[in-house]
Short mmCIF file of C-alpha atoms in Angstrom, two decimals:
data_model
loop_
_atom_site.label_atom_id
_atom_site.label_comp_id
_atom_site.label_asym_id
_atom_site.label_seq_id
_atom_site.Cartn_x
_atom_site.Cartn_y
_atom_site.Cartn_z
CA UNK F 1 171.32 11.55 -29.32
CA UNK F 2 167.91 10.19 -30.18
CA UNK F 3 166.03 9.27 -27.04
CA UNK F 4 163.37 6.68 -27.69
CA UNK F 5 161.63 5.21 -24.69
CA UNK F 6 158.56 3.97 -26.51
CA UNK F 7 160.09 1.36 -28.82
CA UNK F 8 161.84 -1.83 -27.72
CA UNK F 9 165.61 -2.01 -28.20
CA UNK F 10 166.70 -2.95 -31.70
CA UNK F 11 169.94 -4.52 -30.51
CA UNK F 12 171.35 -4.87 -26.99
CA UNK F 13 170.28 -1.79 -25.02
CA UNK F 14 170.09 0.42 -28.10
CA UNK F 15 166.81 1.49 -29.69
CA UNK F 16 166.72 1.91 -33.46
CA UNK F 17 167.14 5.68 -33.33
CA UNK F 18 170.21 5.44 -31.10
CA UNK F 19 171.74 2.83 -33.40
CA UNK F 20 171.29 5.07 -36.43
CA UNK F 21 172.67 8.12 -34.56
CA UNK F 22 175.80 6.21 -33.59
CA UNK F 23 176.32 4.73 -37.05
CA UNK F 24 175.94 8.12 -38.78
CA UNK F 25 178.47 9.72 -36.42
CA UNK F 26 180.92 6.80 -36.59
CA UNK F 27 184.48 7.11 -37.79
CA UNK F 28 184.29 6.20 -41.50
CA UNK F 29 187.12 3.68 -41.51
CA UNK F 30 185.69 1.76 -38.54
CA UNK F 31 182.12 1.47 -39.81
CA UNK F 32 183.29 0.44 -43.29
CA UNK F 33 185.51 -2.29 -41.81
CA UNK F 34 182.64 -3.54 -39.64
CA UNK F 35 180.23 -3.58 -42.61
CA UNK F 36 182.75 -5.53 -44.72
CA UNK F 37 182.78 -8.31 -42.16
CA UNK F 38 179.02 -8.25 -41.60
CA UNK F 39 178.42 -8.38 -45.34
CA UNK F 40 180.24 -11.71 -45.74
CA UNK F 41 177.37 -14.03 -44.83
CA UNK F 42 174.46 -11.63 -45.07
CA UNK F 43 173.32 -12.88 -48.47
CA UNK F 44 172.84 -11.13 -51.80
CA UNK F 45 172.36 -7.40 -51.53
CA UNK F 46 170.13 -5.46 -53.87
CA UNK F 47 170.95 -1.73 -53.92
CA UNK F 48 167.77 0.33 -54.20
CA UNK F 49 169.55 3.70 -53.97
CA UNK F 50 173.05 4.92 -53.20
CA UNK F 51 173.32 8.59 -54.02
CA UNK F 52 173.91 12.08 -52.78
CA UNK F 53 171.09 14.58 -52.51
CA UNK F 54 169.71 17.44 -50.48
CA UNK F 55 167.93 17.57 -47.17
CA UNK F 56 166.22 20.88 -46.50
CA UNK F 57 166.75 21.91 -42.88
CA UNK F 58 163.87 23.80 -41.25
CA UNK F 59 164.51 25.94 -38.17
CA UNK F 60 162.08 27.32 -35.61
CA UNK F 61 162.34 31.06 -34.93
CA UNK F 62 162.46 31.70 -31.19
CA UNK F 63 160.56 34.99 -31.40
CA UNK F 64 157.34 34.08 -33.20
CA UNK F 65 157.76 30.29 -33.42
CA UNK F 66 157.81 30.44 -37.22
CA UNK F 67 159.14 27.42 -39.07
CA UNK F 68 161.45 28.51 -41.89
CA UNK F 69 164.09 26.90 -44.09
CA UNK F 70 167.69 27.52 -43.08
CA UNK F 71 169.10 25.93 -46.24
CA UNK F 72 169.91 22.56 -47.73
CA UNK F 73 172.42 20.04 -46.42
CA UNK F 74 174.16 17.64 -48.79
CA UNK F 75 173.68 14.08 -47.57
CA UNK F 76 174.71 10.66 -48.84
CA UNK F 77 172.10 7.93 -48.56
CA UNK F 78 171.92 4.20 -49.23
CA UNK F 79 168.86 1.96 -49.28
CA UNK F 80 169.38 -1.78 -49.74
CA UNK F 81 167.33 -4.94 -49.71
CA UNK F 82 168.35 -8.44 -48.65
CA UNK F 83 165.85 -10.71 -50.45
CA UNK F 84 167.06 -13.81 -48.58
CA UNK F 85 165.91 -12.33 -45.24
CA UNK F 86 163.14 -10.17 -46.76
CA UNK F 87 164.51 -7.11 -45.01
CA UNK F 88 165.77 -3.67 -45.93
CA UNK F 89 168.55 -1.48 -44.59
CA UNK F 90 168.96 2.28 -44.75
CA UNK F 91 171.75 4.72 -44.05
CA UNK F 92 172.17 8.48 -44.45
CA UNK F 93 175.04 10.71 -43.40
CA UNK F 94 175.73 14.41 -43.71
CA UNK F 95 178.31 14.88 -46.49
CA UNK F 96 179.30 12.99 -49.62
CA UNK F 97 180.59 9.68 -48.24
CA UNK F 98 178.50 7.13 -50.15
CA UNK F 99 180.51 4.24 -48.68
CA UNK F 100 179.73 5.38 -45.14
CA UNK F 101 176.03 5.53 -46.00
CA UNK F 102 176.22 2.08 -47.58
CA UNK F 103 178.05 0.63 -44.57
CA UNK F 104 175.35 2.08 -42.33
CA UNK F 105 172.62 0.49 -44.48
CA UNK F 106 174.38 -2.89 -44.38
CA UNK F 107 174.65 -2.83 -40.58
CA UNK F 108 171.05 -1.61 -40.27
CA UNK F 109 169.90 -4.54 -42.42
CA UNK F 110 172.06 -6.99 -40.47
CA UNK F 111 170.50 -5.82 -37.19
CA UNK F 112 167.02 -6.33 -38.65
CA UNK F 113 168.05 -9.83 -39.74
CA UNK F 114 169.63 -10.65 -36.37
CA UNK F 115 172.91 -11.27 -38.17
CA UNK F 116 176.37 -10.84 -36.51
CA UNK F 117 174.67 -9.33 -33.46
CA UNK F 118 177.58 -9.58 -31.05
CA UNK F 119 180.06 -8.01 -33.50
CA UNK F 120 177.71 -5.14 -34.27
CA UNK F 121 176.93 -4.61 -30.60
CA UNK F 122 180.62 -4.45 -29.83
CA UNK F 123 181.10 -1.89 -32.59
CA UNK F 124 178.18 0.23 -31.34
CA UNK F 125 179.46 0.16 -27.73
CA UNK F 126 182.93 1.13 -28.83
CA UNK F 127 181.79 3.93 -31.16
CA UNK F 128 179.36 5.36 -28.64
CA UNK F 129 182.13 5.46 -26.04
CA UNK F 130 184.44 7.23 -28.48
CA UNK F 131 181.75 9.73 -29.48
CA UNK F 132 180.89 10.51 -25.86
CA UNK F 133 184.56 10.99 -24.96
CA UNK F 134 185.12 13.28 -27.94
CA UNK F 135 182.14 15.42 -26.94
CA UNK F 136 183.22 15.52 -23.31
CA UNK F 137 186.68 16.76 -24.27
CA UNK F 138 185.10 19.47 -26.43
CA UNK F 139 182.57 20.50 -23.79
CA UNK F 140 185.22 20.72 -21.06
CA UNK F 141 187.01 23.26 -23.24
CA UNK F 142 183.72 25.10 -23.77
CA UNK F 143 183.03 25.09 -20.02
CA UNK F 144 186.42 26.74 -19.45
CA UNK F 145 184.98 29.82 -21.18
CA UNK F 146 182.01 30.18 -18.82
CA UNK F 147 182.04 33.73 -17.54
CA UNK F 148 180.59 35.36 -14.45
CA UNK F 149 179.86 38.95 -15.49
CA UNK F 150 180.19 41.72 -12.96
CA UNK F 151 178.79 45.20 -13.42
CA UNK F 152 180.13 48.32 -11.73
CA UNK L 1 166.44 46.79 -71.55
CA UNK L 2 167.25 45.25 -74.91
CA UNK L 3 169.79 42.45 -75.26
CA UNK L 4 171.52 41.30 -78.42
CA UNK L 5 173.97 38.50 -78.99
CA UNK L 6 177.53 39.31 -79.94
CA UNK L 7 179.62 37.07 -82.11
CA UNK L 8 183.36 36.61 -82.39
CA UNK L 9 186.25 36.49 -79.98
CA UNK L 10 185.89 32.78 -79.20
CA UNK L 11 189.64 32.26 -79.10
CA UNK L 12 190.17 35.31 -76.89
CA UNK L 13 187.42 34.11 -74.55
CA UNK L 14 188.97 30.67 -74.24
CA UNK L 15 192.41 32.11 -73.63
CA UNK L 16 191.00 34.55 -71.06
CA UNK L 17 189.56 31.67 -69.08
CA UNK L 18 192.84 29.82 -69.39
CA UNK L 19 194.72 32.88 -68.15
CA UNK L 20 192.41 33.15 -65.11
CA UNK L 21 192.97 29.48 -64.28
CA UNK L 22 196.68 29.70 -65.13
CA UNK L 23 197.12 32.35 -62.45
CA UNK L 24 195.53 30.03 -59.87
CA UNK L 25 197.69 27.06 -60.81
CA UNK L 26 196.94 23.42 -60.12
CA UNK L 27 193.99 22.84 -57.81
CA UNK L 28 194.53 19.63 -55.91
CA UNK L 29 193.03 17.92 -52.90
CA UNK L 30 195.71 19.39 -50.63
CA UNK L 31 194.67 22.95 -51.53
CA UNK L 32 191.01 22.17 -50.90
CA UNK L 33 191.83 20.54 -47.55
CA UNK L 34 194.01 23.49 -46.54
CA UNK L 35 191.16 25.91 -47.28
CA UNK L 36 188.61 23.78 -45.47
CA UNK L 37 190.73 23.24 -42.38
CA UNK L 38 192.42 26.62 -42.23
CA UNK L 39 189.56 28.98 -43.07
CA UNK L 40 186.45 27.52 -41.42
CA UNK L 41 184.75 30.89 -40.95
CA UNK L 42 185.15 31.73 -44.64
CA UNK L 43 183.82 28.28 -45.57
CA UNK L 44 180.86 28.95 -43.25
CA UNK L 45 180.15 32.26 -44.93
CA UNK L 46 180.15 30.72 -48.39
CA UNK L 47 177.86 27.87 -47.31
CA UNK L 48 175.47 30.29 -45.60
CA UNK L 49 175.16 32.54 -48.64
CA UNK L 50 174.97 29.59 -51.02
CA UNK L 51 172.33 28.02 -48.80
CA UNK L 52 174.07 24.67 -49.24
CA UNK L 53 175.97 22.97 -46.41
CA UNK L 54 178.94 20.90 -47.54
CA UNK L 55 182.36 22.16 -46.38
CA UNK L 56 184.43 20.21 -48.95
CA UNK L 57 182.42 21.60 -51.85
CA UNK L 58 182.58 25.12 -50.39
CA UNK L 59 186.36 24.83 -50.11
CA UNK L 60 186.54 23.55 -53.68
CA UNK L 61 184.38 26.44 -54.88
CA UNK L 62 186.68 28.92 -53.15
CA UNK L 63 189.74 27.24 -54.67
CA UNK L 64 188.24 27.33 -58.17
CA UNK L 65 187.14 30.95 -57.77
CA UNK L 66 190.52 32.02 -56.40
CA UNK L 67 188.76 33.33 -53.28
CA UNK L 68 186.16 35.42 -55.11
CA UNK L 69 183.25 34.96 -52.72
CA UNK L 70 180.50 35.74 -55.20
CA UNK L 71 181.91 33.33 -57.76
CA UNK L 72 182.19 30.67 -55.07
CA UNK L 73 178.59 31.19 -53.95
CA UNK L 74 177.45 31.01 -57.58
CA UNK L 75 179.37 27.74 -58.10
CA UNK L 76 177.74 26.18 -55.03
CA UNK L 77 174.26 27.36 -55.97
CA UNK L 78 174.78 25.92 -59.45
CA UNK L 79 175.96 22.61 -57.98
CA UNK L 80 172.87 22.51 -55.79
CA UNK L 81 170.65 22.44 -58.86
CA UNK L 82 172.28 19.16 -59.94
CA UNK L 83 171.17 17.38 -56.78
CA UNK L 84 167.74 15.91 -56.04
CA UNK L 85 165.97 16.91 -52.85
CA UNK L 86 165.73 13.71 -50.83
CA UNK L 87 163.91 14.99 -47.78
CA UNK L 88 162.85 17.84 -45.59
CA UNK L 89 164.51 17.23 -42.23
CA UNK L 90 162.78 17.58 -38.88
CA UNK L 91 162.65 21.25 -37.77
CA UNK L 92 165.50 22.32 -35.47
CA UNK L 93 164.45 23.97 -32.23
CA UNK L 94 166.71 25.87 -29.85
CA UNK L 95 166.91 23.08 -27.23
CA UNK L 96 168.30 20.78 -29.98
CA UNK L 97 171.41 22.88 -30.47
CA UNK L 98 174.77 21.43 -29.37
CA UNK L 99 175.95 24.79 -28.08
CA UNK L 100 179.54 26.09 -28.14
CA UNK L 101 178.93 29.76 -27.45
CA UNK L 102 176.00 31.50 -25.86
CA UNK L 103 175.99 35.06 -24.62
CA UNK L 104 173.57 37.85 -23.82
CA UNK L 105 174.37 41.56 -23.83
CA UNK L 106 170.97 42.46 -22.42
CA UNK L 107 170.83 40.22 -19.34
CA UNK L 108 173.83 39.46 -17.14
CA UNK L 109 172.42 36.47 -15.32
CA UNK L 110 170.62 34.23 -17.77
CA UNK L 111 169.36 30.71 -17.10
CA UNK L 112 172.21 28.36 -18.04
CA UNK L 113 174.82 31.12 -17.75
CA UNK L 114 177.00 32.84 -20.28
CA UNK L 115 179.58 30.84 -22.20
CA UNK L 116 182.01 32.79 -24.34
CA UNK L 117 183.05 29.81 -26.48
CA UNK L 118 185.50 30.34 -29.33
CA UNK L 119 185.84 34.10 -29.78
CA UNK L 120 188.34 36.95 -30.20
CA UNK L 121 185.86 39.47 -28.75
CA UNK L 122 188.07 40.42 -25.81
CA UNK L 123 191.47 39.82 -27.41
CA UNK L 124 194.14 42.06 -28.90
CA UNK L 125 194.23 41.68 -32.65
CA UNK L 126 197.90 41.37 -33.52
CA UNK L 127 199.49 39.90 -36.62
CA UNK L 128 201.93 37.12 -35.80
CA UNK L 129 204.51 38.41 -38.24
CA UNK L 130 207.08 35.89 -37.02
CA UNK L 131 205.27 33.28 -39.08
CA UNK L 132 206.55 35.04 -42.21
CA UNK L 133 210.10 34.58 -40.93
CA UNK L 134 209.62 30.87 -40.39
CA UNK L 135 208.59 30.90 -36.72
CA UNK L 136 205.38 28.86 -36.47
CA UNK L 137 202.58 30.37 -34.42
CA UNK L 138 201.38 27.80 -31.90
CA UNK L 139 198.45 29.06 -29.83
CA UNK L 140 198.37 28.26 -26.11
CA UNK L 141 196.31 25.18 -25.31
CA UNK L 142 192.89 25.58 -23.70
CA UNK L 143 192.91 24.63 -20.00
CA UNK L 144 189.79 22.47 -19.87
CA UNK L 145 187.34 22.67 -16.99
CA UNK L 146 186.96 19.71 -14.67
CA UNK L 147 183.41 19.14 -15.81
CA UNK L 148 181.92 19.50 -19.29
CA UNK L 149 179.49 22.25 -20.18
CA UNK L 150 175.93 21.09 -20.79
CA UNK L 151 175.60 20.04 -24.43
CA UNK L 152 172.42 22.08 -24.76
CA UNK L 153 171.29 25.33 -23.17
CA UNK L 154 167.84 26.63 -22.24
CA UNK L 155 166.14 29.25 -24.37
CA UNK L 156 166.42 32.79 -23.03
CA UNK L 157 163.41 33.89 -25.09
CA UNK L 158 161.30 31.10 -23.57
CA UNK L 159 162.28 32.32 -20.08
CA UNK L 160 161.42 35.91 -21.04
CA UNK L 161 158.06 34.77 -22.39
CA UNK L 162 157.38 32.93 -19.14
CA UNK L 163 158.20 36.14 -17.24
CA UNK L 164 155.81 38.04 -19.57
CA UNK L 165 158.68 40.31 -20.61
CA UNK L 166 158.00 39.66 -24.28
CA UNK L 167 154.87 38.45 -26.04
CA UNK L 168 154.47 34.74 -26.68
CA UNK L 169 153.15 33.42 -29.95
CA UNK L 170 151.44 30.09 -30.60
CA UNK L 171 153.57 27.40 -32.23
CA UNK L 172 152.70 27.06 -35.90
CA UNK L 173 151.32 23.66 -36.79
CA UNK L 174 152.91 23.27 -40.21
CA UNK L 175 154.23 20.08 -41.77
CA UNK L 176 157.89 20.36 -42.84
CA UNK L 177 156.89 19.81 -46.47
CA UNK L 178 154.48 22.76 -46.29
CA UNK L 179 156.94 25.36 -44.99
CA UNK L 180 157.18 28.17 -47.57
CA UNK L 181 160.39 27.89 -49.62
CA UNK L 182 161.91 30.75 -51.64
CA UNK L 183 163.87 28.28 -53.75
CA UNK L 184 160.60 26.92 -55.12
CA UNK L 185 158.21 29.88 -54.95
CA UNK L 186 158.60 33.54 -55.90
CA UNK L 187 159.37 36.01 -53.13
CA UNK L 188 156.24 38.19 -52.98
CA UNK L 189 155.56 41.20 -50.77
CA UNK L 190 154.51 41.58 -48.08
CA UNK L 191 156.67 38.49 -47.53
CA UNK L 192 155.64 35.71 -45.19
CA UNK L 193 157.84 35.52 -42.09
CA UNK L 194 159.13 32.15 -43.30
CA UNK L 195 160.25 33.68 -46.60
CA UNK L 196 161.80 36.66 -44.85
CA UNK L 197 163.84 34.55 -42.43
CA UNK L 198 164.91 32.14 -45.19
CA UNK L 199 166.00 35.05 -47.39
CA UNK L 200 167.98 36.58 -44.54
CA UNK L 201 169.58 33.18 -43.81
CA UNK L 202 170.97 33.09 -47.37
CA UNK L 203 171.63 36.82 -47.62
CA UNK L 204 174.95 38.36 -48.54
CA UNK L 205 176.86 39.07 -45.32
CA UNK L 206 178.18 42.40 -46.59
CA UNK L 207 174.77 43.50 -47.83
CA UNK L 208 173.03 42.54 -44.60
CA UNK L 209 175.73 44.35 -42.62
CA UNK L 210 175.52 47.53 -44.73
CA UNK L 211 171.75 47.82 -44.38
CA UNK L 212 171.75 46.59 -40.76
CA UNK L 213 174.45 49.07 -39.85
CA UNK L 214 172.51 51.90 -41.49
CA UNK L 215 169.49 50.88 -39.43
CA UNK L 216 171.55 50.70 -36.20
CA UNK L 217 173.07 54.14 -36.86
CA UNK L 218 169.69 55.79 -36.88
CA UNK L 219 168.15 55.29 -40.33
CA UNK L 220 165.81 52.81 -38.67
CA UNK L 221 163.67 53.15 -35.58
CA UNK L 222 165.23 50.40 -33.42
CA UNK L 223 168.27 50.44 -31.19
CA UNK L 224 169.23 46.77 -30.92
CA UNK L 225 170.96 44.96 -28.09
CA UNK L 226 171.89 41.29 -28.43
CA UNK L 227 169.36 39.36 -26.38
CA UNK L 228 171.00 36.00 -27.06
CA UNK L 229 173.69 34.89 -29.50
CA UNK L 230 174.54 31.26 -30.12
CA UNK L 231 177.13 29.39 -32.11
CA UNK L 232 176.12 25.76 -32.21
CA UNK L 233 175.73 22.56 -34.15
CA UNK L 234 172.25 21.53 -35.27
CA UNK L 235 171.26 17.90 -35.85
CA UNK L 236 170.00 16.97 -39.32
CA UNK L 237 167.22 14.57 -38.35
CA UNK L 238 165.87 12.38 -41.12
CA UNK L 239 163.22 9.71 -41.25
CA UNK L 240 164.23 6.07 -41.77
CA UNK L 241 161.94 4.15 -44.18
CA UNK L 242 160.57 2.28 -41.14
CA UNK L 243 159.65 5.62 -39.54
CA UNK L 244 162.47 6.06 -37.02
CA UNK L 245 163.76 9.63 -36.70
CA UNK L 246 167.55 9.80 -36.42
CA UNK L 247 170.40 12.28 -36.73
CA UNK L 248 172.42 11.92 -39.94
CA UNK L 249 175.02 14.30 -38.51
CA UNK L 250 175.34 17.90 -37.36
CA UNK L 251 175.93 21.22 -39.13
CA UNK L 252 177.29 24.47 -37.76
CA UNK L 253 174.69 27.21 -37.28
CA UNK L 254 174.51 30.70 -35.78
CA UNK L 255 171.39 32.26 -34.37
CA UNK L 256 170.63 35.47 -32.56
CA UNK L 257 167.84 37.56 -31.16
CA UNK L 258 168.16 41.31 -30.81
CA UNK L 259 165.97 43.21 -28.39
CA UNK L 260 164.75 46.78 -28.52
CA UNK L 261 162.47 48.95 -26.47
CA UNK L 262 159.18 49.84 -28.15
CA UNK L 263 156.24 51.92 -27.00
CA UNK L 264 154.36 48.81 -25.99
CA UNK L 265 157.28 47.02 -24.29
CA UNK L 266 160.21 44.93 -25.47
CA UNK L 267 160.43 43.55 -29.00
CA UNK L 268 162.72 40.92 -30.49
CA UNK L 269 164.17 40.39 -33.95
CA UNK L 270 165.56 37.02 -35.05
CA UNK L 271 167.98 35.55 -37.53
CA UNK L 272 169.80 32.26 -38.08
CA UNK L 273 172.14 31.01 -40.78
CA UNK L 274 174.37 28.11 -41.74
CA UNK L 275 177.87 28.35 -40.32
CA UNK L 276 179.29 30.57 -37.62
CA UNK L 277 178.78 34.15 -38.79
CA UNK L 278 177.95 36.51 -35.92
CA UNK L 279 178.03 39.76 -37.89
CA UNK L 280 175.48 38.45 -40.35
CA UNK L 281 172.95 37.20 -37.82
CA UNK L 282 173.17 40.32 -35.63
CA UNK L 283 172.69 42.58 -38.67
CA UNK L 284 169.93 40.37 -40.09
CA UNK L 285 168.07 40.14 -36.76
CA UNK L 286 168.17 43.93 -36.57
CA UNK L 287 166.72 44.12 -40.08
CA UNK L 288 164.02 41.62 -39.10
CA UNK L 289 163.02 43.75 -36.13
CA UNK L 290 163.27 47.06 -37.99
CA UNK L 291 161.17 45.84 -40.91
CA UNK L 292 158.31 45.07 -38.54
CA UNK L 293 158.04 48.75 -37.55
CA UNK L 294 155.44 51.04 -39.12
CA UNK L 295 156.79 53.06 -42.06
CA UNK L 296 160.32 51.65 -41.98
CA UNK L 297 163.17 53.60 -43.55
CA UNK L 298 164.19 52.14 -46.97
CA UNK L 299 167.32 50.68 -45.31
CA UNK L 300 165.06 48.44 -43.25
CA UNK L 301 162.10 48.12 -45.60
CA UNK L 302 161.43 44.43 -46.15
CA UNK L 303 161.31 44.56 -49.95
CA UNK L 304 164.36 46.82 -50.19
CA UNK L 305 166.37 44.61 -47.81
CA UNK L 306 165.48 41.20 -49.21
CA UNK L 307 165.97 42.15 -52.87
CA UNK L 308 169.26 43.93 -52.33
CA UNK L 309 170.94 41.38 -50.06
CA UNK L 310 170.48 38.42 -52.42
CA UNK L 311 174.15 37.70 -53.24
CA UNK L 312 173.86 35.94 -56.60
CA UNK L 313 171.30 38.30 -58.10
CA UNK L 314 172.94 41.49 -56.82
CA UNK L 315 176.50 40.55 -57.77
CA UNK L 316 175.30 39.14 -61.08
CA UNK L 317 173.44 42.32 -61.94
CA UNK L 318 176.40 44.45 -60.91
CA UNK L 319 178.95 42.60 -63.01
CA UNK L 320 176.70 42.22 -66.03
CA UNK L 321 177.46 45.87 -66.77
CA UNK L 322 180.93 44.90 -67.92
CA UNK L 323 179.52 42.66 -70.65
CA UNK L 324 178.97 44.05 -74.18
CA UNK L 325 176.32 46.78 -74.22
CA UNK L 326 177.39 48.11 -77.63
CA UNK L 327 173.94 48.34 -79.19
CA UNK L 328 172.21 49.99 -76.23
CA UNK L 329 175.15 52.33 -75.66
CA UNK L 330 175.36 53.15 -79.38
CA UNK L 331 171.67 53.94 -79.30
CA UNK L 332 172.26 56.34 -76.38
CA UNK L 333 175.14 57.90 -78.27
CA UNK L 334 173.00 58.35 -81.38
CA UNK L 335 170.32 60.04 -79.29
CA UNK L 336 172.90 62.38 -77.78
CA UNK L 337 174.21 63.24 -81.24
CA UNK L 338 170.67 63.93 -82.46
CA UNK L 339 169.96 66.24 -79.53
CA UNK L 340 173.26 68.02 -80.13
CA UNK L 341 172.45 68.42 -83.81
CA UNK L 342 168.93 69.64 -83.03
CA UNK L 343 170.31 72.24 -80.62
CA UNK L 344 172.78 73.40 -83.18
CA UNK L 345 170.01 73.61 -85.74
CA UNK L 346 167.87 75.64 -83.32
CA UNK L 347 170.64 78.13 -82.57
CA UNK L 348 171.34 78.59 -86.25
CA UNK L 349 167.64 78.72 -87.12
CA UNK L 350 167.38 82.54 -87.62
CA UNK L 351 170.06 82.34 -90.29
CA UNK L 352 168.33 79.41 -91.91
CA UNK L 353 165.04 81.22 -91.92
CA UNK L 354 166.64 83.75 -94.11
CA UNK L 355 167.90 80.98 -96.42
CA UNK L 356 165.09 78.40 -96.55
CA UNK L 357 165.92 77.14 -99.97
CA UNK L 358 169.52 76.41 -99.01
CA UNK L 359 168.45 74.34 -95.93
CA UNK L 360 166.14 72.22 -98.00
CA UNK L 361 168.97 71.60 -100.36
CA UNK L 362 171.21 70.43 -97.54
CA UNK L 363 168.60 67.98 -96.22
#
């Protein structure tokens, strides 16, 4: 999770980076449903981009601290503008789900406009809880494989 | 080498492609999903060698290629060229990794401990033949620990550097956009370390293993031990137009360091790749370390290794030999016939010398 202690919260207790982390990792059906509702009274939306493309992923070698490219990750991104509020929204997710990216951009724009704040906050709280629980379940299984080696 | 175009056979070519696809049958979403969900390590291998991370597309490539790995890698690399590059993500460092498996064969007690994670390393390998008789194989459930493992683990190499067991190197101050990239620049030798590690990350698993194994067996000068091996998920951190850095999701990665004793102390080799592929990163890290030695054996020579483990170029060159070479081969055949005729002429020369007028008449 993105830890940002320098910027003020964007919504509720969440800073902008945390919001985007949660939205990108959200269950697709849930975020799309939330965006549909948020979109209702947001105003006209102008789509600047909604496409798939590549993000090159650099990696830092642990031996000599060399930055090198691991390879490219396909991502879906959406960039929108709400002229009525003079704001923009942006979303990007790993994979090909253009609707997920668009839903993320809509919610990002709505947060910037202060629109449907309580609904979005509720969605963020619920998704973050789900994501944390899912990771905890996974990591408890991982912890079960911790080994204490003995040598003879 | 000379190339000429051949003409004809269009119908046969079309029918040949149809026959190939006919044997594979209908490719539907269910087949792609079954490949993606049932063969994650194969999907990982294809994505690593294609240097493109997208599991659905990798599964589709495998389905279309009927499981031919080189064809699948070629399909993914070709697809990649249709996509614009949107960004260079923030560099991934070891403390960023959401770690599922982390072991060391060199040090028993490492900071953070050893976590086996998902592995068959210590298991009997037995076929569950009952499945073929209709008895489903249902693996025993994991008994979870009471507390979760830490999501991230400390770096063993950083600890070793702090203990002065291995040399430390200053962190390179390089902007992500300025990191050397073999997909946009030629691979020149001696290669930069960034080019070498990127080439190894997208190397053919079998090729890296063959050369790495040769080096381990004694054709190289290092005897590697796994210093640290990790299977993890790395965040893909992008920049929002307003400047906020965020994670757009995570991708599976493997990374390893191998350690070897040198005259001056301990030395490490490194490799990382997309997907979970332990054989590849151990072999590639060994090749990294071996290629840093003076006068490396050809099996671990940087140029030899990087050229011959490139999966698309090597497989493409190999299979091009089955395509029509009629003109070049005919030329070789003509040369052989000429030599044969010349030899025959030489052996019969004494007779001809006695009959010079007859020979001229023949010519």
